[in-house]
XYZ file of C-alpha atoms in Angstrom:
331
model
C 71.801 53.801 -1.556
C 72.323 54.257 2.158
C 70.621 57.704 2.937
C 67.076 58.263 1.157
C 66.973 62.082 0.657
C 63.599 63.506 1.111
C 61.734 66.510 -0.146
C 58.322 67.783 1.207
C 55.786 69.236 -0.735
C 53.579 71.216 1.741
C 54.936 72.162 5.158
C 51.385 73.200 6.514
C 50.173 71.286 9.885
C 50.719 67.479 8.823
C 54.334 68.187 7.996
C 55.384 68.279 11.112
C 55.311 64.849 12.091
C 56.541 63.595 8.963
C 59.079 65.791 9.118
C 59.777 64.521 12.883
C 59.510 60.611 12.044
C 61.816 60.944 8.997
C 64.238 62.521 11.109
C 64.393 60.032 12.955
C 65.522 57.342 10.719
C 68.988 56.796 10.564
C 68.802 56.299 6.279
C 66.799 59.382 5.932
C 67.676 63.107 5.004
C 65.733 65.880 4.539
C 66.243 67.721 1.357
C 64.280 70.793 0.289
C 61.414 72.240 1.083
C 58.508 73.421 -0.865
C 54.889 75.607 0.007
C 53.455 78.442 -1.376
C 53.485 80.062 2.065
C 56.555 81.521 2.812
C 55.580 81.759 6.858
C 54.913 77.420 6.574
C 58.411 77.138 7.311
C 59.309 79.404 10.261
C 56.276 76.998 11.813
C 57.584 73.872 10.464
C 60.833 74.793 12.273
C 59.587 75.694 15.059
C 56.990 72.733 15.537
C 60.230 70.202 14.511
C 63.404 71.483 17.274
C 66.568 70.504 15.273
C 65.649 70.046 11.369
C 68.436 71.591 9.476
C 68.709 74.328 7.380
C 67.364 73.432 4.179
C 66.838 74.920 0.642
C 63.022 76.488 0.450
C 60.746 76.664 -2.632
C 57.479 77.848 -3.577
C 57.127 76.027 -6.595
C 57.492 72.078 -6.410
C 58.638 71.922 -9.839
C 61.603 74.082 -9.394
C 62.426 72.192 -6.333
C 62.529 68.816 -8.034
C 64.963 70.282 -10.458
C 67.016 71.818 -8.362
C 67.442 69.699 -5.535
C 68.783 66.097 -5.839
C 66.291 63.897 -4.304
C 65.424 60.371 -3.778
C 61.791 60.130 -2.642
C 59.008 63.560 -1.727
C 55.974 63.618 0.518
C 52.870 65.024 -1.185
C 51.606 67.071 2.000
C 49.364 69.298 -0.092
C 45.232 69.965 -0.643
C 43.657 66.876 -1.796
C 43.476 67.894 -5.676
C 46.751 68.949 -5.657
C 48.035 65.360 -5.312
C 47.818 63.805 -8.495
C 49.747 66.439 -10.676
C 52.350 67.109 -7.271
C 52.834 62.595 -7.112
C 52.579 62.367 -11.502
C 55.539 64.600 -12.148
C 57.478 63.222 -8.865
C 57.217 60.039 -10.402
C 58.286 61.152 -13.849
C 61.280 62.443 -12.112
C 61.914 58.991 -11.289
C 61.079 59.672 -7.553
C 59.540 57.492 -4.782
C 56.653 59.500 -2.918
C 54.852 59.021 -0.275
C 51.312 61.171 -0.814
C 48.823 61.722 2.358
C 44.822 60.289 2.161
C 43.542 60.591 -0.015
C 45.477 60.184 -2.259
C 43.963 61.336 -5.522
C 40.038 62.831 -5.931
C 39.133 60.109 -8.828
C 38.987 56.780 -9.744
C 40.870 57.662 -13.067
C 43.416 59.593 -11.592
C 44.051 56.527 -9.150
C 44.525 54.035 -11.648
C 46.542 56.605 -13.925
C 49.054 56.900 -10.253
C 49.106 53.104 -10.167
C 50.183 52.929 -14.123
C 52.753 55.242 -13.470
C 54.413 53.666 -10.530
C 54.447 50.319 -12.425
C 55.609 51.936 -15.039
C 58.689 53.895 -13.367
C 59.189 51.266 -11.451
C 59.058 53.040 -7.920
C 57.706 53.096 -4.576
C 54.469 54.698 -3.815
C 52.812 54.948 -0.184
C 49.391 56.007 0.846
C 49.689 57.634 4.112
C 47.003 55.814 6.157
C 48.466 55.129 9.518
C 46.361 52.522 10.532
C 48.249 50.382 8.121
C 51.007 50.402 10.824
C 48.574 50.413 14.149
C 48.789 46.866 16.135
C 45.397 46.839 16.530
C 43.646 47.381 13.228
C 46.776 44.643 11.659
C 45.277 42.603 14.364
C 41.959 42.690 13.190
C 42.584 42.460 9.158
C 45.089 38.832 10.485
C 42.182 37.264 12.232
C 39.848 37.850 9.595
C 42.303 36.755 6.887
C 42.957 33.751 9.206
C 39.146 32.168 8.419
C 38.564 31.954 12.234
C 35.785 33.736 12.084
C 33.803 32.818 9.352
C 32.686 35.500 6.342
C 31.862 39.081 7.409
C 28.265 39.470 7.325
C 27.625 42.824 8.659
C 29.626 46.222 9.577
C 28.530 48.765 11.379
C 30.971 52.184 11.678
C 30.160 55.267 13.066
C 32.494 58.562 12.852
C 31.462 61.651 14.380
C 33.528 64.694 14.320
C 32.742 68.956 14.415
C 34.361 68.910 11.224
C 32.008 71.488 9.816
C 32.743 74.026 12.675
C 36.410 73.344 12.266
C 37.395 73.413 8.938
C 34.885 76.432 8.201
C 36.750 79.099 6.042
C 39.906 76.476 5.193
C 40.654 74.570 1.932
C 38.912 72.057 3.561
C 35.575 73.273 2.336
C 36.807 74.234 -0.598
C 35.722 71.865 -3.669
C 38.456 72.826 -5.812
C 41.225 72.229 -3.062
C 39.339 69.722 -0.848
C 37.814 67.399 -4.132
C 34.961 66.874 -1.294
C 33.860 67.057 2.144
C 34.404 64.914 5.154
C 33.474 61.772 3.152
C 36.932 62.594 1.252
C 38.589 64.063 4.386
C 38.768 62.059 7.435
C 35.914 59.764 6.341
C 38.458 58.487 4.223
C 40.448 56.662 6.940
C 37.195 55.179 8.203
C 36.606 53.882 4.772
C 39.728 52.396 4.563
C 40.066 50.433 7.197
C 36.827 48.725 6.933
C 37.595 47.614 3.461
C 41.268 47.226 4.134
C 40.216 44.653 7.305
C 37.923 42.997 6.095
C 38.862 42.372 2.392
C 35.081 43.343 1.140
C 34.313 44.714 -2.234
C 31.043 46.962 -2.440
C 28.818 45.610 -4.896
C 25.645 47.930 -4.384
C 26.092 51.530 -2.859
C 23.301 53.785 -1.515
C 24.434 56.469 -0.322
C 22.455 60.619 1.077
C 24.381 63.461 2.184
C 23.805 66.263 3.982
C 25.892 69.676 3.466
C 24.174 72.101 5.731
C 24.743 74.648 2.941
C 28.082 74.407 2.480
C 30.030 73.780 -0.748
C 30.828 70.215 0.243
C 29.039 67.086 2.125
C 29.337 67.069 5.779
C 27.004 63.805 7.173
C 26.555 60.997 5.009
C 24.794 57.808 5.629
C 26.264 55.213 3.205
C 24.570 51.482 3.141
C 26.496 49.178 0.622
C 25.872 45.303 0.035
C 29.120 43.537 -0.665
C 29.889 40.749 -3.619
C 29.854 38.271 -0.867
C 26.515 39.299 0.303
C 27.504 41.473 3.704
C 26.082 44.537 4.444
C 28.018 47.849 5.410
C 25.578 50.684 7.569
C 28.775 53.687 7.654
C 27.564 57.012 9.387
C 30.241 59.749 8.818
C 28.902 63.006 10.815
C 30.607 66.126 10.495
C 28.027 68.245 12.430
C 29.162 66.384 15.751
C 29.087 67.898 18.898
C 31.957 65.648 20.418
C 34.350 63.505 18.161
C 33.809 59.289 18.191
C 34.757 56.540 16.243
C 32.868 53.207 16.360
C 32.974 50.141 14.316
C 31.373 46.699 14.888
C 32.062 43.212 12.432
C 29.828 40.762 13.009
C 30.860 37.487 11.532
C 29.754 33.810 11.269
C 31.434 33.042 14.350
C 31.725 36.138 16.293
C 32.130 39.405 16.809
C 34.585 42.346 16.640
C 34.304 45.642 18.530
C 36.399 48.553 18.414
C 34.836 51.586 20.467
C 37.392 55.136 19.839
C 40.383 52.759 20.036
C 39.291 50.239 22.687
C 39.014 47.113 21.072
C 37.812 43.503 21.588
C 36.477 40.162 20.154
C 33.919 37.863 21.144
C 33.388 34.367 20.057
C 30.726 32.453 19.777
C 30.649 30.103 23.027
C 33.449 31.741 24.356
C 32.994 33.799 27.805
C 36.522 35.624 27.547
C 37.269 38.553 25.495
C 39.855 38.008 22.552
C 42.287 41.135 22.610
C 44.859 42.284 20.468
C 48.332 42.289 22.043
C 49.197 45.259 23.804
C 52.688 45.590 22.171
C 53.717 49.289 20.754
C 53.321 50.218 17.010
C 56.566 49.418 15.681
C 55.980 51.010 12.318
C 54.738 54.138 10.384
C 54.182 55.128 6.541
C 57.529 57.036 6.750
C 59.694 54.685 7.978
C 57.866 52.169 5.661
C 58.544 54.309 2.860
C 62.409 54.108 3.421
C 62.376 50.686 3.731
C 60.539 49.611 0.765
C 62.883 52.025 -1.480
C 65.744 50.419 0.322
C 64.427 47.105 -0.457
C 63.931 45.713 3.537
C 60.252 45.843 3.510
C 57.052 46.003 1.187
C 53.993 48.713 1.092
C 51.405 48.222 3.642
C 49.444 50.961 2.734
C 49.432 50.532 -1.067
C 48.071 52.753 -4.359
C 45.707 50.118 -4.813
C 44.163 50.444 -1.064
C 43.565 53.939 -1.852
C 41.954 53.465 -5.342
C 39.024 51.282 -3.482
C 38.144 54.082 -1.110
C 38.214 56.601 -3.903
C 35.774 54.260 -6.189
C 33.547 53.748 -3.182
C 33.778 57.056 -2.488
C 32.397 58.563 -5.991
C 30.126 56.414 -6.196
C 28.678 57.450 -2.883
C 28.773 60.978 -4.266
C 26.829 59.537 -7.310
C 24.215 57.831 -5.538
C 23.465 60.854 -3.168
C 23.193 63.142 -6.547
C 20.688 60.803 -7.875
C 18.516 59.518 -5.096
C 18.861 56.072 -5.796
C 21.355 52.826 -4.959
C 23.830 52.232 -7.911
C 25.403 49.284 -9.233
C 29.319 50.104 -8.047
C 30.716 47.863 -11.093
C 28.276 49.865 -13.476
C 29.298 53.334 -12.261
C 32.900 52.928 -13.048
C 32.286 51.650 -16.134
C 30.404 54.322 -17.676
């Protein structure tokens, strides 16, 4: 297999750079295109100069069994994922499905049993996978350097509530949830993805501001190891910033809306992380794991710990009270 043919699912906004990146890649081909929108793709051609003409769908179904195809991107509403990546998978497809990528711990595991079970490549499209920095970070951490994590403070403030108003976005039954489950999700990620914590204890309020999903949230979790995680998401922000501080035994790491540093203990110089380009991405990752020439580094399992920290955030803000992670997901 020299040439990975490709087949989006969604052509809305995000499309575009996939769409871009994959073109790109010498071993990749576009294939088909699927959205219920028949105006998505007159803007998907005219955001991406030079994609060829390719067969359109409005039903993914039809377009899996029309079009022969190697691998699809799931580029849809969040709840739409887990039936769009399921019957890719049972078409013996590789996909590669934007954050998040399912609404539910269940669904998660039942995407992870299916890709074991098909025996095919599945990516989570969190690009901080791929981001110097943030690899950086999780590599000196895994490195023992620094001692245990003991505490983690992240901050992300966005006016997602002004700018999603009247779009899927707030929409339960498209959305599966608010910004917690939006671009929270990233946030989430990458702390647990860095730092290799698992949430024991989650207390969690949000705030919707009367509308149908959450908007802030204030989430405080103690970790099996005994650290503590203080995560502000605010979607009623009047400017957008991302901050997140891990304090360790030895030192401290701070990244401040993508300037980032370490301090050790003792130490008067700052540690940086290398200032060498990204040389990767979750599509070009995607063609090289189904070609064999690389492994996942954003992975089904990543995204099945932000989706079980994630509900039971939801759970502990419906019932006023911390819960026992392990105990939620077992009932």
């Amino acid at each position: 297999m020299s040439r990975i043919r490709v087949g989006l699912i969604g052509c809305g906004g995000i499309a575009a750079g996939h769409a871009q990146r994959l073109l790109n890649i010498p071993e990749a081909e576009l294939g088909a295109l699927c959205d219920i929108d028949p105006q998505a793709f007159d803007r998907l051609y005219k955001r991406v100069p030079g994609m060829p003409e390719l067969p359109t769908f409005a039903d993914y179904r039809q377009m899996l069994e029309a079009v022969p195809l190697d691998a699809v991107q799931v580029l849809t509403p969040h709840t739409l994922h887990f039936e769009q990546t399921m019957d890719s998978l049972k078409q013996g497809l590789h996909v590669l499905v934007e954050k998040p990528m399912v609404c539910t711990t269940e669904h998660a595991m039942a995407v992870i049993d299916e890709m074991h079970t098909r025996k095919k490549v599945v990516l989570v499209s969190y690009q901080r996978h791929y981001q110097g920095g943030f690899r950086f970070i999780r590599e000196l951490l895994a490195s023992g350097s620094m001692g245990e994590v003991q505490y983690v403070s992240a901050l992300q403030g966005q006016d997602w509530l002004k700018n999603t108003r009247g779009t899927w976005r707030q929409e339960p039954e498209l959305s599966g949830g608010g910004q917690m489950n939006d671009s929270g999700s990233h946030l989430l990620d990458i702390i647990l993805w860095t730092t290799g914590l698992e949430p024991y204890t989650v207390h969690a309020t949000c705030e919707n501001f009367n509308a149908p999903v959450d908007i802030n949230t204030a989430l405080s979790v103690v970790c099996t190891n005994g650290a503590q995680l203080s995560i502000s998401i605010v979607g009623n922000s009047a400017e957008w910033r991302e901050d997140i501080t891990i304090w360790t035994e030895h030192g401290v790491i701070y990244y401040r809306n993508g300037h980032m540093e370490v301090k050790m203990r003792g130490q008067k110089e700052a540690l940086k992380p290398p200032g060498q380009p990204d040389e990767d991405n979750p599509d070009r990752n995607l063609i090289n794991a189904i070609l064999g020439r690389d492994t996942v580094k954003s992975r089904p399992e990543d995204a099945l710990k932000v989706i079980q920290l994630t509900e039971t955030a939801w759970h502990s803000s419906s019932v006023g009270a911390p819960v026992s992670m392990s105990d939620f997901l077992a009932s």
